[in-house]
Structure formats: structure tokens, C-alpha cells
Amino acid sequence: MASLLYYIKPCPQKQKYSKIRHLRAKKDSMRCYSVRCEGGNDLKSEQRNNGEGRKRLRILIAGGGIGGLVLALAAKHKGFEVMAFEKDLSAVRGEGRERGPIQLSSSALAVLKAIDENAAEKIIKAGHITGNKISGFADGISGEWFTKFDLLTPAVMRRIPITQVICRTALQEILVNAVGSEVVRNKSKVVDFIEDPNKVTVILEDGQQYDGDILVGADGIWSTVRSKLFGVQEAKYSSYTCYSGVTNIVAPYIDTVGYQVFLGLNQYFVALYVGNGKMQWYAFHKEPQRNTDPPIGKKKRLLELFGNWCNEVITLIMETPENMILQRDIYDRDMIYCWGIGRVTLLGDAAHPMPPNLGQGGCMAIEDCYQLVLELDELAKSGSDVQQSNEIVSTLRRYEKKRMFRVSAVHAATRMASNMLAAYLPYIEFAPAGPLFHQPTLKIKNPLIEVARALLQFCLPHLVIWMMARHGYEKDLM
């Protein structure tokens, strides 16, 4: 685990910058960051008094997506002052038709219930359970199951909710209503922040400034807060583009199959029933980035790519209207082992974006929120002056440290799964040469396929249990 050393020099009246230095274990060189020391809108002390003679922590959140809203809800229930800034709540932040429903694993749902049981029940009611059905990988050509995994048993054994999918807009609406409009500021994009020894100030696109004790960057893979902390770092193209679609079709297998991934070489196809008579699908194909299709050419290209696959795949493509098929390139980032400096930290995709193949990105963000609020609550209960910089910094670094192993393991698993899915090659073909050139191509079953199947059947149940369980989050936030 990387270590973090920092100091903040007092800023004289005419001095505009103070320096924060941090040393990471992976690097020998000292990196230097500048943090501007300027005035902001100081919050009146009576507004921040908790009734016991001590001021309450004020948490500023950049981003009103799933992670930012869950954090705001958890912090509000613990009595902290919270302000969440979102550039546009109505834009559905890359979801809606483009990314479709979000999967909420048993662990994420259990955390939501611990944060706000009423909101969690609304989420469960609005979603569609998939964890009580067969899920797994199938051959893309034949449609035959390659291996299956069990999402139901880990949830039942631990008496926690069963994995489900829910429309992102429905989830966002429930969370916004639970948090309250007085907490979430719409049309408010955070473009910069200033930190001094006593506070952190966010600067919005329209020039407004707001002071707080802590800033949390929950502003996604293209996070402004992250780039201000560590410099601009380009996201990595995953080598895959993703076509997605929603179609009004009730497949005959929806009562028995929850989440199905059809495998092929350098491409795979995900299908799931999302309730209300709709099927959601994703088609991943390895190709150069920004290779966009004409507006009316996506279905044609998909049929070229998947036209010889099984009926389940072809039917979903054929039954989806052209205007409901969208394409986006998939990006992610390497893990970083320092998520914050001083009074600032990150969570969710801002800290650890993940490939979408295991559906764990949103779930990890929700777990981040839980751990962060637990640490802040411990600080508030400690009786110390919670506004002290060293107390806050220690608390934020402790949150990061406690989340690092689990997030790193899931991040590695999603990348490994992506590579394994795309390397699926059930048969090896040999073209006869010489005097036998006129003979048909020989197809020999790939011996590594059975090895991969055995490995998955042994490892996958353990991985699923590890990812889907609550993982020691036994305390209630209520």
C-alpha cells in the first residue's frame, strides 16, 4: 500500500500558493502539487453547530451520479452537512439508452438498505430480480452453456437482497428524492477547487464558490477533481466498442435465465431481461477506437459481425429498432493507489473505473460511500475537533486504505474476465496444404477450452461469493 506524506505551509497574505507534497511507495521521486489559498464563501458558524457546541463536518461532493447521490444520502442520515454539485441531472450521465439498466449486486443492495431502508425498498420494488435465475457464459454459435454461476445462494445464506437490475433513471430519481433538492444542486459543474489548512473551496463553472471541510470527487471516469489532484491523465481505450440496445420482446427463456454472455473470438454478446417486457443487450467487438458507423448502419454491421451466431443473439438484433441501437467505445483506467491529497478524496469511477463486463462499477461506488461515511462517523464520535486538518486527512486516507484491496481485486477480475471472454476459441482450424489442398478445412476442438471450463467452474463460485457478499459491512448506518 502506498504511503502518503504531506505538509501544508501557512499562506501569507500575499502568497498565492502553498505546496502539498506526497510520496508514493511506488515512486522514489517527490511530486509537488500547488493548492491555491484564496477566500471563499465562509459558512456561518451557527449554521454548522450540531447543538452540542461542536461544528458539524461539511461535505462537498462533485458529481450527482449514483456514487455522489448515495454518499449524500448516507452523510445526510449521519447528521453531516452535505452539498452535491451536478452539471445536469436530466442528462442521465451516459446511461439511459446508451448504457441501459445498472446491475445492483447483493452487496450493493445490502449497503443501500443499511443507509436508507425506505429508499432501498423503493429501489428493489422498481428493479427486476435476475439473481434467482440461471446466469453464466454460453457458446455464441451454438448457444450451449459453457459454464454457469450462482447469484442466489450467497444472498440467501447471508439474508441479503438478491442481485437485480434497475433503470438508471429510476434509480437516480429515487435517490434524488431521498436526498432532497436542498442538498443536490443541479446545473452546477465543479471545475476547480482550492484547499487551505482550514477548509476546501469548490469553484463552479459559473464562478460561484462554496466552502466545506471535505471534498469528494464522485464525478466519473473523466473526473475534474482527479485531474486537479494528479494532473490530466488520458483514459485508456479498452480495444472494444460496445453496441447496445433495448427491445420490446419477451424471450421464451426469461423465467429461467437471468444474465447470459455469449462468447466468441474478439467479440461477445450480453443479454438480460430487465422487466416490463424489455430485453437489454450489449454487443462488444474488438476494433480501433472512434470507428463510428453511419446513423442507419448499425444493425447491418451487427448482423455482419454476429450473423452466424445462435438464434437468441440474432433475434435480439433483428427485433431492435435502428434508432434504439447506440455505439460507444469502452474506456477504463489503470488502478491508482492514492485516491486523495489533504482534504480531498475520490470514489467510484473517479478513483477506479472498471470494464462493464461483470457489472461491478456502480456496486463498488456504493460500497465506497458506505466505508467513507463509516470513517467520517467514527471521526465525529471521537470527540476531537473534526475541523482539524490532520484528523480529516487521517480519516480520508484510512477510508482509501480500507477500500483499496477489495477494489483492486475486483478491478483485476474485470480486466481478466474481459481478456478471457475475448479469447474464446472453441475450435482450431487447419487448412490442408500440398496435395490435400482441395480437402475441406479441418476443425479440431481446442483442448484449452476444457481446461478453461474446469478452471472457471472451480474459481467462479468463489469469486461470485466474494463479490456478491456484504464482506464484513455489518454495522448499520441508521
PDB file of C-alpha atoms in Angstrom, residues 21-260:
ATOM      1  CA  ARG A  21       3.983  17.104  -1.358  1.00  0.00           C
ATOM      2  CA  HIS A  22       3.123  13.487  -1.352  1.00  0.00           C
ATOM      3  CA  LEU A  23       5.356  10.466  -1.626  1.00  0.00           C
ATOM      4  CA  ARG A  24       4.060   7.216  -3.047  1.00  0.00           C
ATOM      5  CA  ALA A  25       5.798   3.942  -2.327  1.00  0.00           C
ATOM      6  CA  LYS A  26       5.867   3.004  -5.980  1.00  0.00           C
ATOM      7  CA  LYS A  27       7.894   6.111  -6.886  1.00  0.00           C
ATOM      8  CA  ASP A  28      11.130   7.403  -5.452  1.00  0.00           C
ATOM      9  CA  SER A  29      10.734  10.908  -6.776  1.00  0.00           C
ATOM     10  CA  MET A  30       8.865  13.623  -4.905  1.00  0.00           C
ATOM     11  CA  ARG A  31       5.871  15.058  -6.736  1.00  0.00           C
ATOM     12  CA  CYS A  32       4.757  18.575  -5.906  1.00  0.00           C
ATOM     13  CA  TYR A  33       1.195  19.946  -6.068  1.00  0.00           C
ATOM     14  CA  SER A  34       0.088  23.549  -5.797  1.00  0.00           C
ATOM     15  CA  VAL A  35      -3.065  24.443  -3.898  1.00  0.00           C
ATOM     16  CA  ARG A  36      -4.319  27.992  -4.142  1.00  0.00           C
ATOM     17  CA  CYS A  37      -5.084  29.874  -0.943  1.00  0.00           C
ATOM     18  CA  GLU A  38      -7.912  32.265  -1.671  1.00  0.00           C
ATOM     19  CA  GLY A  39     -11.062  33.298   0.082  1.00  0.00           C
ATOM     20  CA  GLY A  40     -14.473  31.676  -0.428  1.00  0.00           C
ATOM     21  CA  ASN A  41     -17.983  31.917   0.985  1.00  0.00           C
ATOM     22  CA  ASP A  42     -17.447  31.197   4.678  1.00  0.00           C
ATOM     23  CA  LEU A  43     -20.355  29.346   6.226  1.00  0.00           C
ATOM     24  CA  LYS A  44     -21.819  30.966   9.332  1.00  0.00           C
ATOM     25  CA  SER A  45     -20.918  29.087  12.469  1.00  0.00           C
ATOM     26  CA  GLU A  46     -24.493  28.879  13.739  1.00  0.00           C
ATOM     27  CA  GLN A  47     -25.446  27.020  10.560  1.00  0.00           C
ATOM     28  CA  ARG A  48     -22.876  24.362  11.311  1.00  0.00           C
ATOM     29  CA  ASN A  49     -23.457  23.814  15.000  1.00  0.00           C
ATOM     30  CA  ASN A  50     -24.704  20.371  15.926  1.00  0.00           C
ATOM     31  CA  GLY A  51     -26.405  21.555  19.092  1.00  0.00           C
ATOM     32  CA  GLU A  52     -23.605  20.223  21.292  1.00  0.00           C
ATOM     33  CA  GLY A  53     -21.219  23.121  20.925  1.00  0.00           C
ATOM     34  CA  ARG A  54     -19.275  21.472  18.094  1.00  0.00           C
ATOM     35  CA  LYS A  55     -19.455  22.231  14.401  1.00  0.00           C
ATOM     36  CA  ARG A  56     -20.615  19.547  12.033  1.00  0.00           C
ATOM     37  CA  LEU A  57     -18.462  18.383   9.170  1.00  0.00           C
ATOM     38  CA  ARG A  58     -19.493  19.854   5.865  1.00  0.00           C
ATOM     39  CA  ILE A  59     -19.017  17.506   2.913  1.00  0.00           C
ATOM     40  CA  LEU A  60     -18.861  18.812  -0.650  1.00  0.00           C
ATOM     41  CA  ILE A  61     -19.483  16.264  -3.406  1.00  0.00           C
ATOM     42  CA  ALA A  62     -18.534  16.832  -7.038  1.00  0.00           C
ATOM     43  CA  GLY A  63     -20.963  14.747  -9.097  1.00  0.00           C
ATOM     44  CA  GLY A  64     -24.607  13.762  -8.737  1.00  0.00           C
ATOM     45  CA  GLY A  65     -24.445  10.316 -10.272  1.00  0.00           C
ATOM     46  CA  ILE A  66     -25.092   7.092  -8.372  1.00  0.00           C
ATOM     47  CA  GLY A  67     -21.967   7.368  -6.179  1.00  0.00           C
ATOM     48  CA  GLY A  68     -22.457  11.042  -5.359  1.00  0.00           C
ATOM     49  CA  LEU A  69     -26.132  10.611  -4.511  1.00  0.00           C
ATOM     50  CA  VAL A  70     -25.591   7.547  -2.319  1.00  0.00           C
ATOM     51  CA  LEU A  71     -22.813   9.347  -0.437  1.00  0.00           C
ATOM     52  CA  ALA A  72     -25.025  12.408   0.039  1.00  0.00           C
ATOM     53  CA  LEU A  73     -27.837  10.211   1.375  1.00  0.00           C
ATOM     54  CA  ALA A  74     -25.573   8.345   3.791  1.00  0.00           C
ATOM     55  CA  ALA A  75     -23.921  11.551   5.047  1.00  0.00           C
ATOM     56  CA  LYS A  76     -27.281  13.262   5.493  1.00  0.00           C
ATOM     57  CA  HIS A  77     -28.553  10.389   7.655  1.00  0.00           C
ATOM     58  CA  LYS A  78     -25.453  10.670   9.856  1.00  0.00           C
ATOM     59  CA  GLY A  79     -26.114  14.356  10.507  1.00  0.00           C
ATOM     60  CA  PHE A  80     -23.382  15.852   8.325  1.00  0.00           C
ATOM     61  CA  GLU A  81     -23.951  18.928   6.206  1.00  0.00           C
ATOM     62  CA  VAL A  82     -23.833  17.927   2.555  1.00  0.00           C
ATOM     63  CA  MET A  83     -23.849  19.680  -0.792  1.00  0.00           C
ATOM     64  CA  ALA A  84     -23.699  17.705  -4.038  1.00  0.00           C
ATOM     65  CA  PHE A  85     -22.968  19.524  -7.295  1.00  0.00           C
ATOM     66  CA  GLU A  86     -24.136  18.022 -10.611  1.00  0.00           C
ATOM     67  CA  LYS A  87     -23.743  19.588 -14.023  1.00  0.00           C
ATOM     68  CA  ASP A  88     -27.055  18.231 -15.366  1.00  0.00           C
ATOM     69  CA  LEU A  89     -29.320  15.771 -13.571  1.00  0.00           C
ATOM     70  CA  SER A  90     -31.560  15.461 -16.625  1.00  0.00           C
ATOM     71  CA  ALA A  91     -28.734  14.273 -18.883  1.00  0.00           C
ATOM     72  CA  VAL A  92     -28.813  10.769 -17.377  1.00  0.00           C
ATOM     73  CA  ARG A  93     -24.999  10.837 -17.409  1.00  0.00           C
ATOM     74  CA  GLY A  94     -24.272   8.360 -20.180  1.00  0.00           C
ATOM     75  CA  GLU A  95     -26.993   5.970 -19.066  1.00  0.00           C
ATOM     76  CA  GLY A  96     -30.476   5.772 -20.416  1.00  0.00           C
ATOM     77  CA  ARG A  97     -30.486   4.215 -23.839  1.00  0.00           C
ATOM     78  CA  GLU A  98     -26.718   4.289 -24.141  1.00  0.00           C
ATOM     79  CA  ARG A  99     -25.823   2.246 -21.100  1.00  0.00           C
ATOM     80  CA  GLY A 100     -29.169   0.828 -20.126  1.00  0.00           C
ATOM     81  CA  PRO A 101     -30.049  -0.582 -16.712  1.00  0.00           C
ATOM     82  CA  ILE A 102     -27.483  -0.913 -13.959  1.00  0.00           C
ATOM     83  CA  GLN A 103     -26.846  -4.123 -12.054  1.00  0.00           C
ATOM     84  CA  LEU A 104     -27.029  -3.915  -8.272  1.00  0.00           C
ATOM     85  CA  SER A 105     -25.383  -6.906  -6.636  1.00  0.00           C
ATOM     86  CA  SER A 106     -26.436  -8.318  -3.283  1.00  0.00           C
ATOM     87  CA  SER A 107     -23.606  -6.448  -1.537  1.00  0.00           C
ATOM     88  CA  ALA A 108     -24.627  -3.096  -3.032  1.00  0.00           C
ATOM     89  CA  LEU A 109     -28.298  -3.630  -2.163  1.00  0.00           C
ATOM     90  CA  ALA A 110     -27.366  -4.610   1.402  1.00  0.00           C
ATOM     91  CA  VAL A 111     -25.380  -1.381   1.736  1.00  0.00           C
ATOM     92  CA  LEU A 112     -28.309   0.645   0.397  1.00  0.00           C
ATOM     93  CA  LYS A 113     -30.601  -0.982   2.974  1.00  0.00           C
ATOM     94  CA  ALA A 114     -28.140  -0.118   5.738  1.00  0.00           C
ATOM     95  CA  ILE A 115     -28.040   3.505   4.563  1.00  0.00           C
ATOM     96  CA  ASP A 116     -31.761   4.087   3.985  1.00  0.00           C
ATOM     97  CA  GLU A 117     -34.129   1.133   4.213  1.00  0.00           C
ATOM     98  CA  ASN A 118     -37.077   3.057   2.793  1.00  0.00           C
ATOM     99  CA  ALA A 119     -35.156   4.179  -0.293  1.00  0.00           C
ATOM    100  CA  ALA A 120     -33.705   0.675  -0.703  1.00  0.00           C
ATOM    101  CA  GLU A 121     -37.180  -0.879  -0.687  1.00  0.00           C
ATOM    102  CA  LYS A 122     -38.280   1.537  -3.420  1.00  0.00           C
ATOM    103  CA  ILE A 123     -35.209   0.600  -5.459  1.00  0.00           C
ATOM    104  CA  ILE A 124     -35.890  -3.114  -5.052  1.00  0.00           C
ATOM    105  CA  LYS A 125     -39.538  -2.611  -5.998  1.00  0.00           C
ATOM    106  CA  ALA A 126     -38.579  -0.634  -9.129  1.00  0.00           C
ATOM    107  CA  GLY A 127     -35.990  -3.182 -10.248  1.00  0.00           C
ATOM    108  CA  HIS A 128     -36.140  -6.647 -11.727  1.00  0.00           C
ATOM    109  CA  ILE A 129     -34.522  -9.579  -9.924  1.00  0.00           C
ATOM    110  CA  THR A 130     -32.036 -11.532 -12.022  1.00  0.00           C
ATOM    111  CA  GLY A 131     -30.060 -13.291  -9.294  1.00  0.00           C
ATOM    112  CA  ASN A 132     -32.665 -16.026  -8.787  1.00  0.00           C
ATOM    113  CA  LYS A 133     -32.250 -17.334 -12.346  1.00  0.00           C
ATOM    114  CA  ILE A 134     -29.527 -19.130 -14.298  1.00  0.00           C
ATOM    115  CA  SER A 135     -26.627 -16.877 -15.266  1.00  0.00           C
ATOM    116  CA  GLY A 136     -23.376 -17.643 -16.997  1.00  0.00           C
ATOM    117  CA  PHE A 137     -21.473 -17.995 -20.252  1.00  0.00           C
ATOM    118  CA  ALA A 138     -22.643 -19.715 -23.437  1.00  0.00           C
ATOM    119  CA  ASP A 139     -21.128 -20.505 -26.827  1.00  0.00           C
ATOM    120  CA  GLY A 140     -22.069 -17.766 -29.283  1.00  0.00           C
ATOM    121  CA  ILE A 141     -22.501 -20.073 -32.276  1.00  0.00           C
ATOM    122  CA  SER A 142     -24.369 -22.998 -30.748  1.00  0.00           C
ATOM    123  CA  GLY A 143     -25.963 -21.217 -27.781  1.00  0.00           C
ATOM    124  CA  GLU A 144     -24.967 -24.088 -25.483  1.00  0.00           C
ATOM    125  CA  TRP A 145     -23.954 -23.244 -21.920  1.00  0.00           C
ATOM    126  CA  PHE A 146     -20.233 -23.059 -21.308  1.00  0.00           C
ATOM    127  CA  THR A 147     -20.418 -22.519 -17.542  1.00  0.00           C
ATOM    128  CA  LYS A 148     -22.948 -21.155 -15.036  1.00  0.00           C
ATOM    129  CA  PHE A 149     -22.696 -19.230 -11.780  1.00  0.00           C
ATOM    130  CA  ASP A 150     -24.980 -18.939  -8.778  1.00  0.00           C
ATOM    131  CA  LEU A 151     -26.016 -15.491  -7.563  1.00  0.00           C
ATOM    132  CA  LEU A 152     -28.852 -16.731  -5.381  1.00  0.00           C
ATOM    133  CA  THR A 153     -27.153 -18.937  -2.782  1.00  0.00           C
ATOM    134  CA  PRO A 154     -24.696 -16.287  -1.442  1.00  0.00           C
ATOM    135  CA  ALA A 155     -27.593 -13.865  -0.941  1.00  0.00           C
ATOM    136  CA  VAL A 156     -29.898 -16.393   0.723  1.00  0.00           C
ATOM    137  CA  MET A 157     -27.154 -17.666   3.038  1.00  0.00           C
ATOM    138  CA  ARG A 158     -26.417 -14.137   4.235  1.00  0.00           C
ATOM    139  CA  ARG A 159     -30.053 -12.997   4.262  1.00  0.00           C
ATOM    140  CA  ILE A 160     -29.374 -10.076   1.975  1.00  0.00           C
ATOM    141  CA  PRO A 161     -31.234  -8.896  -1.142  1.00  0.00           C
ATOM    142  CA  ILE A 162     -30.898 -10.805  -4.398  1.00  0.00           C
ATOM    143  CA  THR A 163     -28.987  -9.275  -7.325  1.00  0.00           C
ATOM    144  CA  GLN A 164     -31.203  -7.242  -9.651  1.00  0.00           C
ATOM    145  CA  VAL A 165     -31.145  -4.728 -12.489  1.00  0.00           C
ATOM    146  CA  ILE A 166     -32.822  -1.332 -12.466  1.00  0.00           C
ATOM    147  CA  CYS A 167     -33.198   1.515 -14.941  1.00  0.00           C
ATOM    148  CA  ARG A 168     -30.590   4.144 -14.118  1.00  0.00           C
ATOM    149  CA  THR A 169     -33.070   6.985 -14.418  1.00  0.00           C
ATOM    150  CA  ALA A 170     -35.421   5.264 -11.965  1.00  0.00           C
ATOM    151  CA  LEU A 171     -32.550   4.684  -9.537  1.00  0.00           C
ATOM    152  CA  GLN A 172     -31.379   8.280  -9.860  1.00  0.00           C
ATOM    153  CA  GLU A 173     -34.904   9.627  -9.280  1.00  0.00           C
ATOM    154  CA  ILE A 174     -35.363   7.570  -6.112  1.00  0.00           C
ATOM    155  CA  LEU A 175     -32.016   8.725  -4.747  1.00  0.00           C
ATOM    156  CA  VAL A 176     -32.569  12.404  -5.613  1.00  0.00           C
ATOM    157  CA  ASN A 177     -35.955  12.356  -3.874  1.00  0.00           C
ATOM    158  CA  ALA A 178     -34.454  10.665  -0.815  1.00  0.00           C
ATOM    159  CA  VAL A 179     -31.554  13.123  -0.608  1.00  0.00           C
ATOM    160  CA  GLY A 180     -33.682  16.214  -1.226  1.00  0.00           C
ATOM    161  CA  SER A 181     -33.396  19.128  -3.613  1.00  0.00           C
ATOM    162  CA  GLU A 182     -31.856  21.254  -0.874  1.00  0.00           C
ATOM    163  CA  VAL A 183     -28.777  19.009  -0.951  1.00  0.00           C
ATOM    164  CA  VAL A 184     -28.356  18.378  -4.689  1.00  0.00           C
ATOM    165  CA  ARG A 185     -27.521  21.458  -6.735  1.00  0.00           C
ATOM    166  CA  ASN A 186     -28.354  20.943 -10.412  1.00  0.00           C
ATOM    167  CA  LYS A 187     -26.688  22.888 -13.233  1.00  0.00           C
ATOM    168  CA  SER A 188     -23.620  23.203 -11.013  1.00  0.00           C
ATOM    169  CA  LYS A 189     -20.452  21.803 -12.530  1.00  0.00           C
ATOM    170  CA  VAL A 190     -17.331  21.746 -10.349  1.00  0.00           C
ATOM    171  CA  VAL A 191     -14.397  22.972 -12.450  1.00  0.00           C
ATOM    172  CA  ASP A 192     -11.767  23.590  -9.771  1.00  0.00           C
ATOM    173  CA  PHE A 193     -11.097  23.621  -6.056  1.00  0.00           C
ATOM    174  CA  ILE A 194      -8.879  25.474  -3.611  1.00  0.00           C
ATOM    175  CA  GLU A 195      -7.538  23.966  -0.404  1.00  0.00           C
ATOM    176  CA  ASP A 196      -6.011  25.692   2.570  1.00  0.00           C
ATOM    177  CA  PRO A 197      -5.237  24.377   6.072  1.00  0.00           C
ATOM    178  CA  ASN A 198      -8.743  25.203   7.361  1.00  0.00           C
ATOM    179  CA  LYS A 199     -11.116  24.338   4.512  1.00  0.00           C
ATOM    180  CA  VAL A 200     -11.571  23.335   0.898  1.00  0.00           C
ATOM    181  CA  THR A 201     -13.458  25.512  -1.590  1.00  0.00           C
ATOM    182  CA  VAL A 202     -15.103  24.293  -4.776  1.00  0.00           C
ATOM    183  CA  ILE A 203     -15.393  26.588  -7.770  1.00  0.00           C
ATOM    184  CA  LEU A 204     -18.334  26.120 -10.114  1.00  0.00           C
ATOM    185  CA  GLU A 205     -18.453  26.791 -13.836  1.00  0.00           C
ATOM    186  CA  ASP A 206     -20.455  29.976 -13.252  1.00  0.00           C
ATOM    187  CA  GLY A 207     -17.854  31.257 -10.802  1.00  0.00           C
ATOM    188  CA  GLN A 208     -19.709  30.565  -7.557  1.00  0.00           C
ATOM    189  CA  GLN A 209     -17.643  29.210  -4.658  1.00  0.00           C
ATOM    190  CA  TYR A 210     -18.632  27.048  -1.697  1.00  0.00           C
ATOM    191  CA  ASP A 211     -16.589  26.151   1.369  1.00  0.00           C
ATOM    192  CA  GLY A 212     -16.512  22.834   3.165  1.00  0.00           C
ATOM    193  CA  ASP A 213     -14.337  20.615   5.308  1.00  0.00           C
ATOM    194  CA  ILE A 214     -14.040  17.762   2.791  1.00  0.00           C
ATOM    195  CA  LEU A 215     -14.333  17.454  -0.980  1.00  0.00           C
ATOM    196  CA  VAL A 216     -15.223  14.098  -2.545  1.00  0.00           C
ATOM    197  CA  GLY A 217     -14.749  13.664  -6.286  1.00  0.00           C
ATOM    198  CA  ALA A 218     -17.574  11.421  -7.484  1.00  0.00           C
ATOM    199  CA  ASP A 219     -17.560  12.869 -10.988  1.00  0.00           C
ATOM    200  CA  GLY A 220     -16.882   9.744 -13.038  1.00  0.00           C
ATOM    201  CA  ILE A 221     -14.172   8.432 -15.314  1.00  0.00           C
ATOM    202  CA  TRP A 222     -13.465  11.916 -16.732  1.00  0.00           C
ATOM    203  CA  SER A 223     -13.253  13.360 -13.212  1.00  0.00           C
ATOM    204  CA  THR A 224     -12.251  17.013 -12.935  1.00  0.00           C
ATOM    205  CA  VAL A 225     -11.324  16.551  -9.275  1.00  0.00           C
ATOM    206  CA  ARG A 226      -8.982  13.685 -10.138  1.00  0.00           C
ATOM    207  CA  SER A 227      -7.267  15.693 -12.874  1.00  0.00           C
ATOM    208  CA  LYS A 228      -6.800  18.638 -10.499  1.00  0.00           C
ATOM    209  CA  LEU A 229      -5.295  16.331  -7.878  1.00  0.00           C
ATOM    210  CA  PHE A 230      -2.964  14.266 -10.039  1.00  0.00           C
ATOM    211  CA  GLY A 231      -2.799  16.039 -13.375  1.00  0.00           C
ATOM    212  CA  VAL A 232      -4.621  15.208 -16.592  1.00  0.00           C
ATOM    213  CA  GLN A 233      -4.265  11.509 -17.394  1.00  0.00           C
ATOM    214  CA  GLU A 234      -5.918  10.130 -20.502  1.00  0.00           C
ATOM    215  CA  ALA A 235      -8.303   7.211 -20.039  1.00  0.00           C
ATOM    216  CA  LYS A 236      -7.253   4.029 -21.829  1.00  0.00           C
ATOM    217  CA  TYR A 237      -9.227   2.675 -24.742  1.00  0.00           C
ATOM    218  CA  SER A 238     -10.085  -0.921 -23.909  1.00  0.00           C
ATOM    219  CA  SER A 239      -9.788  -2.045 -27.576  1.00  0.00           C
ATOM    220  CA  TYR A 240     -13.535  -2.707 -27.579  1.00  0.00           C
ATOM    221  CA  THR A 241     -16.506  -0.803 -28.856  1.00  0.00           C
ATOM    222  CA  CYS A 242     -19.944  -1.563 -27.459  1.00  0.00           C
ATOM    223  CA  TYR A 243     -23.250  -1.611 -29.294  1.00  0.00           C
ATOM    224  CA  SER A 244     -26.284  -1.603 -27.017  1.00  0.00           C
ATOM    225  CA  GLY A 245     -29.998  -1.820 -27.482  1.00  0.00           C
ATOM    226  CA  VAL A 246     -33.339  -2.274 -25.754  1.00  0.00           C
ATOM    227  CA  THR A 247     -36.153  -4.102 -27.483  1.00  0.00           C
ATOM    228  CA  ASN A 248     -39.760  -4.893 -26.614  1.00  0.00           C
ATOM    229  CA  ILE A 249     -39.544  -8.633 -26.775  1.00  0.00           C
ATOM    230  CA  VAL A 250     -40.275 -11.287 -24.192  1.00  0.00           C
ATOM    231  CA  ALA A 251     -37.850 -14.123 -24.851  1.00  0.00           C
ATOM    232  CA  PRO A 252     -39.124 -17.639 -24.042  1.00  0.00           C
ATOM    233  CA  TYR A 253     -36.317 -18.176 -21.541  1.00  0.00           C
ATOM    234  CA  ILE A 254     -36.856 -15.115 -19.306  1.00  0.00           C
ATOM    235  CA  ASP A 255     -38.329 -17.160 -16.464  1.00  0.00           C
ATOM    236  CA  THR A 256     -35.205 -19.308 -16.168  1.00  0.00           C
ATOM    237  CA  VAL A 257     -32.288 -17.227 -17.491  1.00  0.00           C
ATOM    238  CA  GLY A 258     -31.100 -14.021 -15.835  1.00  0.00           C
ATOM    239  CA  TYR A 259     -27.783 -12.860 -17.261  1.00  0.00           C
ATOM    240  CA  GLN A 260     -26.271 -14.590 -20.290  1.00  0.00           C
TER     241      GLN A 260
END
